[in-house]
CSV table of C-alpha atoms in Angstrom, one decimal:
chain,number,residue,atom,x,y,z
A,78,MET,CA,28.9,-5.4,-17.5
A,79,MET,CA,25.3,-4.1,-17.2
A,80,VAL,CA,22.7,-4.8,-14.5
A,81,GLY,CA,20.2,-7.3,-15.9
A,82,CYS,CA,17.0,-5.7,-17.1
A,83,GLU,CA,13.4,-7.0,-17.2
A,84,ASN,CA,11.9,-7.1,-20.6
A,85,SER,CA,10.2,-3.8,-21.1
A,86,LYS,CA,8.8,-1.8,-24.0
A,87,LYS,CA,9.7,1.8,-24.6
A,88,SER,CA,7.6,4.0,-22.5
A,89,ASP,CA,6.5,7.6,-23.1
A,90,SER,CA,9.6,8.8,-21.3
A,91,GLY,CA,12.0,7.0,-23.5
A,92,SER,CA,14.0,3.8,-23.7
A,93,ASN,CA,16.0,2.4,-20.9
A,94,GLU,CA,19.3,3.2,-22.7
A,95,ASP,CA,18.3,6.8,-23.2
A,96,LYS,CA,17.4,7.3,-19.5
A,97,SER,CA,20.6,5.7,-18.2
A,98,LEU,CA,22.7,8.1,-20.2
A,99,SER,CA,20.5,11.2,-19.5
A,100,ASP,CA,19.9,13.4,-16.5
A,101,ASP,CA,16.3,12.3,-16.2
A,102,ILE,CA,15.2,12.2,-12.6
A,103,ILE,CA,13.9,8.8,-11.4
A,104,ASN,CA,11.2,9.4,-8.8
A,105,LEU,CA,10.9,6.5,-6.4
A,106,ASP,CA,9.7,8.6,-3.6
A,107,GLN,CA,6.0,8.2,-4.4
A,108,GLY,CA,4.5,4.7,-4.4
A,109,ASP,CA,3.0,5.2,-7.9
A,110,PRO,CA,2.1,1.6,-8.7
A,111,THR,CA,2.7,1.5,-12.5
A,112,ALA,CA,4.7,-1.8,-12.4
A,113,PHE,CA,1.6,-3.8,-13.3
A,114,GLN,CA,0.6,-1.9,-16.4
A,115,GLU,CA,1.8,-4.5,-18.8
A,116,TYR,CA,-0.5,-7.1,-17.3
A,117,TRP,CA,-3.6,-4.9,-17.8
A,118,MET,CA,-2.6,-4.0,-21.3
A,119,LYS,CA,-2.8,-7.7,-22.2
A,120,LYS,CA,-6.4,-7.8,-20.9
A,121,LYS,CA,-7.4,-5.5,-23.8
A,122,ASP,CA,-11.1,-5.0,-23.6
A,123,ARG,CA,-11.9,-7.6,-20.9
A,124,CYS,CA,-11.9,-4.9,-18.2
A,125,THR,CA,-13.2,-2.0,-20.3
A,126,VAL,CA,-16.1,-0.2,-18.7
A,127,VAL,CA,-18.6,1.8,-20.7
A,128,ILE,CA,-21.0,4.1,-18.8
A,129,PRO,CA,-23.9,5.7,-20.6
A,130,ALA,CA,-24.3,9.4,-20.1
A,131,TRP,CA,-27.6,8.9,-18.3
A,132,ASP,CA,-26.3,6.4,-15.8
A,133,LEU,CA,-24.9,6.9,-12.2
A,134,MET,CA,-26.3,10.4,-11.9
A,135,SER,CA,-27.7,10.2,-8.3
A,136,TYR,CA,-25.7,10.8,-5.2
A,137,PHE,CA,-27.3,7.6,-3.7
A,138,SER,CA,-26.5,4.0,-4.2
A,139,ASP,CA,-28.3,2.1,-1.5
A,140,THR,CA,-30.2,4.2,1.1
A,141,LYS,CA,-30.7,1.1,3.3
A,142,ASN,CA,-27.0,0.6,3.7
A,143,VAL,CA,-25.0,2.3,6.4
A,144,CYS,CA,-22.6,3.4,3.7
A,145,TRP,CA,-25.3,4.8,1.4
A,146,PHE,CA,-23.0,5.7,-1.4
A,147,LEU,CA,-21.4,2.2,-1.7
A,148,GLU,CA,-22.4,0.6,-5.0
A,149,PRO,CA,-24.0,-2.9,-4.2
A,150,GLU,CA,-22.0,-4.6,-6.9
A,151,LEU,CA,-18.7,-3.3,-5.5
A,152,GLU,CA,-19.7,-4.6,-2.0
A,153,LYS,CA,-20.2,-8.0,-3.5
A,154,ALA,CA,-16.9,-7.9,-5.5
A,155,ILE,CA,-14.9,-6.9,-2.3
A,156,LYS,CA,-16.4,-9.8,-0.3
A,157,ALA,CA,-15.8,-12.2,-3.2
A,158,LEU,CA,-12.2,-11.3,-3.6
A,159,HIS,CA,-11.4,-11.5,0.1
A,160,GLY,CA,-13.1,-14.8,0.2
A,161,ALA,CA,-11.1,-16.1,-2.7
A,162,ILE,CA,-7.7,-14.9,-1.3
A,163,GLY,CA,-8.4,-15.7,2.3
A,164,ASN,CA,-6.7,-12.6,3.7
A,165,ALA,CA,-9.5,-10.9,5.6
A,166,ALA,CA,-12.8,-11.7,7.3
A,167,THR,CA,-15.9,-9.8,5.8
A,168,GLU,CA,-18.6,-11.5,7.8
A,169,GLU,CA,-20.6,-9.4,10.3
A,170,ARG,CA,-18.8,-6.3,9.1
A,171,TYR,CA,-19.8,-3.0,7.5
A,172,ILE,CA,-18.0,-2.0,4.3
A,173,VAL,CA,-17.2,1.7,4.0
A,174,VAL,CA,-15.9,2.8,0.7
A,175,GLY,CA,-13.6,5.9,0.4
A,176,THR,CA,-11.6,7.9,-2.0
A,177,GLY,CA,-8.5,5.8,-1.4
A,178,SER,CA,-7.4,4.5,2.0
A,179,SER,CA,-5.9,7.8,3.0
A,180,GLN,CA,-9.3,9.4,3.2
A,181,LEU,CA,-10.6,6.3,5.1
A,182,CYS,CA,-7.7,6.6,7.6
A,183,GLN,CA,-8.7,10.1,8.3
A,184,ALA,CA,-12.4,9.0,8.6
A,185,ALA,CA,-11.3,6.3,11.0
A,186,LEU,CA,-9.4,8.7,13.2
A,187,PHE,CA,-12.4,11.0,13.3
A,188,ALA,CA,-14.8,8.2,14.1
A,189,LEU,CA,-12.7,6.6,16.9
A,190,SER,CA,-11.7,9.9,18.5
A,191,SER,CA,-15.1,11.5,18.4
A,192,LEU,CA,-16.5,8.4,20.2
A,193,SER,CA,-14.0,8.8,23.0
A,194,GLU,CA,-15.0,10.5,26.2
A,195,VAL,CA,-11.6,12.0,26.7
A,196,LYS,CA,-10.0,14.2,24.0
A,197,PRO,CA,-7.6,14.7,22.4
A,198,VAL,CA,-6.9,11.1,21.7
A,199,SER,CA,-3.2,10.2,21.2
A,200,ILE,CA,-2.2,8.9,17.7
A,201,VAL,CA,0.8,6.6,17.6
A,202,ALA,CA,2.6,4.2,15.2
A,203,ALA,CA,5.7,2.1,15.7
A,204,VAL,CA,8.9,3.4,14.0
A,205,PRO,CA,9.5,3.1,11.1
A,206,TYR,CA,6.0,4.2,10.2
A,207,TYR,CA,4.2,5.4,7.1
A,208,SER,CA,5.3,9.0,6.8
A,209,THR,CA,1.8,10.2,5.7
A,210,TYR,CA,0.3,9.2,9.1
A,211,VAL,CA,2.1,12.2,10.6
A,212,GLU,CA,0.5,14.5,8.1
A,213,GLU,CA,-3.0,12.9,8.3
A,214,ALA,CA,-3.0,13.2,12.1
A,215,SER,CA,-1.5,16.8,12.2
A,216,TYR,CA,-2.7,18.6,9.1
A,217,LEU,CA,-6.1,19.8,10.4
A,218,GLN,CA,-4.7,20.5,13.9
A,219,SER,CA,-7.9,18.8,15.2
A,220,THR,CA,-8.8,19.0,18.9
A,221,LEU,CA,-10.1,15.4,18.6
A,222,TYR,CA,-6.7,13.8,18.3
A,223,LYS,CA,-3.0,14.5,18.4
A,224,TRP,CA,0.1,12.8,16.9
A,225,GLU,CA,2.3,11.5,19.6
A,226,GLY,CA,5.0,9.6,17.6
A,227,ASP,CA,6.6,6.3,18.2
A,228,ALA,CA,4.3,3.6,19.7
A,229,ARG,CA,7.2,1.8,21.2
A,230,THR,CA,8.1,4.7,23.5
A,231,PHE,CA,4.5,6.0,24.1
A,232,ASP,CA,3.7,6.2,27.8
A,233,LYS,CA,1.1,8.9,28.0
A,234,LYS,CA,-2.0,8.2,30.0
A,235,GLY,CA,-5.4,8.4,28.4
A,236,PRO,CA,-7.0,7.0,25.3
A,237,TYR,CA,-4.9,6.3,22.2
A,238,ILE,CA,-5.2,5.0,18.6
A,239,GLU,CA,-2.4,2.9,17.3
A,240,LEU,CA,-1.9,2.7,13.5
A,241,VAL,CA,-0.6,-0.7,12.5
A,242,THR,CA,0.5,-1.3,8.9
A,243,SER,CA,1.1,-4.9,8.0
A,244,PRO,CA,3.1,-5.6,6.0
A,245,ASN,CA,4.7,-2.4,7.1
A,246,ASN,CA,5.3,0.6,4.9
A,247,PRO,CA,8.2,1.3,4.7
A,248,ASP,CA,10.1,-1.8,5.7
A,249,GLY,CA,7.8,-4.7,4.7
A,250,ILE,CA,7.8,-6.4,8.2
A,251,MET,CA,4.6,-8.0,9.4
A,252,ARG,CA,3.3,-6.0,12.3
A,253,GLU,CA,1.2,-6.4,15.4
A,254,PRO,CA,0.2,-3.7,17.9
A,255,VAL,CA,3.0,-2.7,20.4
A,256,VAL,CA,1.2,-0.6,22.9
A,257,ASN,CA,0.4,-3.0,25.7
A,258,ARG,CA,-2.6,-1.7,27.6
A,259,ARG,CA,-5.8,-3.4,28.6
A,260,GLU,CA,-8.0,-0.3,28.3
A,261,GLY,CA,-8.3,2.9,26.4
A,262,GLY,CA,-6.7,1.8,23.2
A,263,LYS,CA,-8.1,1.4,19.7
A,264,VAL,CA,-6.2,0.0,16.7
A,265,ILE,CA,-6.5,0.8,12.9
A,266,HIS,CA,-5.1,-2.1,10.9
A,267,ASP,CA,-3.8,-0.8,7.5
A,268,LEU,CA,-3.6,-4.0,5.4
A,269,ALA,CA,-2.9,-2.3,2.0
A,270,TYR,CA,-0.1,-4.7,1.2
A,271,TYR,CA,-1.6,-7.9,2.6
A,272,TRP,CA,-2.0,-9.6,-0.7
A,273,PRO,CA,-0.2,-12.7,-2.1
A,274,HIS,CA,2.0,-10.9,-4.6
A,275,TYR,CA,3.7,-9.0,-1.8
A,276,THR,CA,3.7,-11.4,1.2
A,277,PRO,CA,2.6,-14.9,2.1
A,278,ILE,CA,-1.1,-15.0,3.3
A,279,THR,CA,-0.6,-16.9,6.6
A,280,ARG,CA,-4.0,-16.3,8.1
A,281,ARG,CA,-7.3,-14.5,7.6
A,282,GLN,CA,-7.0,-11.1,9.3
A,283,ASP,CA,-9.9,-10.6,11.7
A,284,HIS,CA,-9.8,-7.1,13.4
A,285,ASP,CA,-12.3,-4.5,14.4
A,286,LEU,CA,-11.2,-2.0,11.7
A,287,MET,CA,-9.2,-2.9,8.6
A,288,LEU,CA,-8.2,-0.7,5.7
A,289,PHE,CA,-7.6,-1.8,2.1
A,290,THR,CA,-6.8,0.1,-1.1
A,291,PHE,CA,-7.5,-0.7,-4.8
A,292,SER,CA,-4.4,1.0,-5.9
A,293,LYS,CA,-1.9,-1.2,-4.2
A,294,ILE,CA,-3.6,-4.4,-5.2
A,295,THR,CA,-3.9,-3.9,-8.9
A,296,GLY,CA,-2.0,-0.7,-9.6
A,297,HIS,CA,-5.1,1.4,-10.4
A,298,ALA,CA,-4.1,4.4,-8.2
A,299,GLY,CA,-5.9,6.9,-10.4
A,300,SER,CA,-9.3,5.4,-9.6
A,301,ARG,CA,-8.9,6.5,-5.9
A,302,ILE,CA,-10.8,3.6,-4.3
A,303,GLY,CA,-10.3,2.1,-0.9
A,304,TRP,CA,-12.5,0.3,1.6
A,305,ALA,CA,-12.7,-0.3,5.3
A,306,LEU,CA,-14.1,-3.5,7.0
A,307,VAL,CA,-15.7,-2.3,10.2
A,308,LYS,CA,-17.2,-4.4,13.0
A,309,ASP,CA,-18.8,-1.6,15.1
A,310,ILE,CA,-21.8,0.0,13.5
A,311,GLU,CA,-21.3,3.2,15.4
A,312,VAL,CA,-17.7,3.5,14.1
A,313,ALA,CA,-19.0,2.8,10.6
A,314,LYS,CA,-21.7,5.5,10.9
A,315,LYS,CA,-19.2,8.1,12.1
A,316,MET,CA,-16.8,7.2,9.2
A,317,VAL,CA,-19.7,7.6,6.7
A,318,HIS,CA,-20.6,11.0,8.4
A,319,TYR,CA,-17.0,12.2,7.9
A,320,LEU,CA,-17.0,11.0,4.2
A,321,THR,CA,-20.3,12.7,3.6
A,322,ILE,CA,-19.1,16.0,4.9
A,323,ASN,CA,-15.7,15.7,3.2
A,324,SER,CA,-16.7,14.6,-0.3
A,325,ILE,CA,-20.4,13.7,-0.3
A,326,GLY,CA,-19.6,10.1,-1.1
A,327,VAL,CA,-17.3,8.4,-3.6
A,328,SER,CA,-17.3,8.5,-7.4
A,329,LYS,CA,-19.6,5.9,-8.9
A,330,GLU,CA,-17.6,5.8,-12.0
A,331,SER,CA,-14.5,4.7,-10.0
A,332,GLN,CA,-16.6,2.2,-8.1
A,333,THR,CA,-17.9,0.7,-11.3
A,334,ARG,CA,-14.4,0.3,-12.7
A,335,ALA,CA,-13.1,-1.1,-9.5
A,336,THR,CA,-16.0,-3.6,-9.5
A,337,THR,CA,-15.1,-4.9,-13.0
A,338,ILE,CA,-11.4,-5.3,-12.2
A,339,LEU,CA,-11.9,-6.9,-8.8
A,340,ASN,CA,-14.3,-9.4,-10.3
A,341,GLU,CA,-11.7,-10.2,-12.9
A,342,LEU,CA,-9.1,-10.8,-10.2
A,343,THR,CA,-11.5,-13.2,-8.4
A,344,LYS,CA,-12.5,-15.0,-11.6
A,345,THR,CA,-8.9,-15.7,-12.7
A,346,CYS,CA,-7.0,-15.9,-9.4
A,347,ARG,CA,-6.8,-19.7,-9.6
A,348,THR,CA,-5.9,-19.8,-13.3
A,349,GLN,CA,-2.1,-19.8,-13.4
A,350,SER,CA,-1.7,-18.4,-16.9
A,351,GLU,CA,-4.2,-15.5,-16.2
A,352,SER,CA,-3.8,-14.9,-12.5
A,353,PHE,CA,-2.8,-11.3,-11.6
A,354,PHE,CA,-1.4,-12.6,-8.4
A,355,GLU,CA,0.9,-15.1,-10.1
A,356,TYR,CA,2.0,-12.3,-12.4
A,357,GLY,CA,2.5,-9.8,-9.6
A,358,TYR,CA,4.3,-12.3,-7.4
A,359,GLU,CA,6.8,-13.2,-10.1
A,360,LYS,CA,7.4,-9.6,-11.0
A,361,MET,CA,8.0,-8.5,-7.4
A,362,LYS,CA,10.2,-11.5,-6.7
A,363,SER,CA,12.3,-10.8,-9.7
A,364,ARG,CA,12.8,-7.1,-8.7
A,365,TRP,CA,13.8,-8.0,-5.2
A,366,GLU,CA,16.3,-10.6,-6.4
A,367,ARG,CA,17.9,-8.1,-8.7
A,368,LEU,CA,18.0,-5.4,-6.0
A,369,ARG,CA,19.7,-7.8,-3.6
A,370,GLU,CA,22.2,-8.8,-6.2
A,371,VAL,CA,23.3,-5.2,-6.6
A,372,VAL,CA,23.4,-4.6,-2.8
A,373,GLU,CA,25.3,-7.8,-2.1
A,374,SER,CA,27.8,-7.1,-4.8
A,375,GLY,CA,29.3,-4.3,-2.7
A,376,ASP,CA,29.5,-3.3,0.9
A,377,ALA,CA,27.7,0.0,1.0
A,378,PHE,CA,24.0,-0.8,1.6
A,379,THR,CA,21.7,-2.9,3.8
A,380,LEU,CA,18.3,-4.4,3.2
A,381,PRO,CA,15.9,-6.2,5.6
A,382,ASN,CA,15.9,-10.0,5.5
A,383,TYR,CA,12.4,-11.6,5.4
A,384,PRO,CA,11.6,-15.1,6.8
A,385,GLN,CA,9.9,-17.5,4.4
A,386,ASP,CA,6.4,-18.6,5.4
A,387,PHE,CA,3.7,-20.8,4.1
A,388,CYS,CA,1.2,-19.0,1.9
A,389,ASN,CA,-2.3,-20.3,2.2
A,390,PHE,CA,-3.3,-18.8,-1.1
A,391,PHE,CA,-0.5,-20.2,-3.2
A,392,GLY,CA,-0.2,-23.4,-1.1
A,393,LYS,CA,3.6,-23.3,-0.8
A,394,THR,CA,6.3,-21.6,1.2
A,395,LEU,CA,7.3,-18.2,-0.1
A,396,SER,CA,9.4,-15.2,0.7
A,397,THR,CA,8.1,-11.6,1.1
A,398,SER,CA,8.6,-9.2,-1.8
A,399,PRO,CA,7.4,-5.8,-0.4
A,400,ALA,CA,6.1,-2.9,-2.4
A,401,PHE,CA,8.9,-0.7,-0.9
A,402,ALA,CA,12.6,-1.4,-0.1
A,403,TRP,CA,13.9,-0.1,3.2
A,404,LEU,CA,17.4,0.7,2.0
A,405,GLY,CA,20.1,1.5,4.5
A,406,TYR,CA,23.6,3.0,4.1
A,407,LYS,CA,26.3,1.5,6.3
A,408,GLU,CA,28.0,4.8,6.9
A,409,GLU,CA,26.4,7.6,8.9
A,410,ARG,CA,25.3,9.7,5.9
A,411,ASP,CA,22.1,11.1,4.5
A,412,LEU,CA,21.3,8.4,1.9
A,413,GLY,CA,18.5,10.4,0.4
A,414,SER,CA,20.8,13.2,-0.5
A,415,LEU,CA,23.4,10.8,-1.9
A,416,LEU,CA,20.8,9.1,-4.2
A,417,LYS,CA,19.5,12.6,-5.2
A,418,GLU,CA,23.0,13.3,-6.5
A,419,LYS,CA,22.5,10.3,-8.8
A,420,LYS,CA,19.1,11.7,-9.9
A,421,VAL,CA,17.1,9.2,-7.9
A,422,LEU,CA,14.4,10.6,-5.5
A,423,THR,CA,13.5,8.5,-2.5
A,424,ARG,CA,11.7,9.1,0.9
A,425,GLY,CA,14.1,9.9,3.7
A,426,GLY,CA,14.1,7.8,6.8
A,427,ASP,CA,13.6,10.9,9.0
A,428,ARG,CA,10.1,11.2,7.5
A,429,CYS,CA,9.4,7.7,8.9
A,430,GLY,CA,10.7,8.5,12.3
A,431,CYS,CA,14.2,7.1,11.7
A,432,ASN,CA,17.8,8.0,10.8
A,433,LYS,CA,18.5,9.7,7.5
A,434,LYS,CA,20.9,6.8,6.7
A,435,TYR,CA,17.7,4.9,5.6
A,436,VAL,CA,15.4,5.6,2.7
A,437,ARG,CA,12.2,4.2,1.4
A,438,VAL,CA,12.4,3.1,-2.3
A,439,SER,CA,9.3,2.3,-4.3
A,440,MET,CA,9.5,-1.1,-6.0
A,441,LEU,CA,6.4,-0.4,-8.0
A,442,SER,CA,7.8,1.9,-10.8
A,443,ARG,CA,7.8,1.2,-14.5
A,444,ASP,CA,10.4,-1.3,-15.7
A,445,ASP,CA,12.7,1.2,-17.3
A,446,ASP,CA,12.8,3.4,-14.2
A,447,PHE,CA,13.6,0.4,-12.0
A,448,ASP,CA,16.4,-0.7,-14.4
A,449,VAL,CA,18.0,2.7,-14.3
A,450,PHE,CA,17.7,2.9,-10.5
A,451,LEU,CA,19.7,-0.3,-10.2
A,452,GLN,CA,22.3,1.0,-12.6
A,453,ARG,CA,22.7,4.2,-10.7
A,454,LEU,CA,22.7,2.5,-7.3
A,455,ALA,CA,25.5,0.2,-8.5
A,456,THR,CA,27.8,3.2,-9.2
A,457,ILE,CA,27.9,4.2,-5.5
A,458,LYS,CA,31.0,3.0,-3.7
A,459,ASP,CA,32.2,1.4,-7.0
A,460,LEU,CA,29.8,-1.4,-6.8
A,461,LYS,CA,30.2,-3.7,-9.8
A,462,CYS,CA,27.2,-4.4,-12.0
A,463,VAL,CA,26.4,-8.0,-12.8
A,464,GLU,CA,24.4,-9.7,-15.4
A,465,PRO,CA,21.4,-11.8,-14.4
């Protein structure tokens, strides 16, 4: 009996059958969002962007804007999409564009800490946290801020910045700040996955500093576009200052491509046959159902359970289908090493501040890689594969 497979075409790396019988390594460590490629292939030329050689040559986009390198059409597209989905407030906010949300997170850390009278500012996030936060806060060994670990156990006096990812990466849980202080704290809300194909849109987020990324919405990670919605003009200016020094702005070619694709999302989001969010929701739902089927057919693994909630965008009650699976092993064993023996690479729980019995598994790979992952997972502890 074989694990049921999604319909998928042969990729550059070979067919599903070839991979399952080979020693090919399946890399589900990185969140490379190639799962949605089939949708965009069907769009053909509708989102094709042609840029003349003489266009987009200047550094500057709008010198009157706080973020002077933000293309005006991208700003309009971002506001229109958030308005259509209803997931974030854009009124009375400054939009800062960056080379992905990772760069924006670093810009936000710089901005908030440099405006603090006391330094270094403590950086915290509740366990399990996005592993790259540790690297972003520690890599430059800045005197402005210092990584202090788990927000739940943080008790150090002085100013702090809490990083709140919601839905959380790696476990998909909706998050709120956990450090309970009246003064001295700032919060960066990373909302990369707060889109209706991953989780029900229960309310319009309305925070001082919110981060979003083009890659995790549509799968276009190679364009390296992210944006921040910022209330405080001084914070926005500091972020722009960081981005100016770091990369002198953001690629206009990437901004132009992102504008075209975001506009397509907005235009078709209410057309069921064309909506990317309908397509993405069904795909993620199917993958989670198949993963749970494999996990529940044995007694080796655990997965989080997510409550259903009413989604304002879809107008119905839905379950969460996160971009990552927080897979646990019931025995006290290094699950990442165990899966590596099966030629599957994942991100160890220790990198997220947790036990090595947990791993983060990307749910955003190509169909054939996901199929082979399920087949290999099912061989651990003699789990039986089942047909869909």
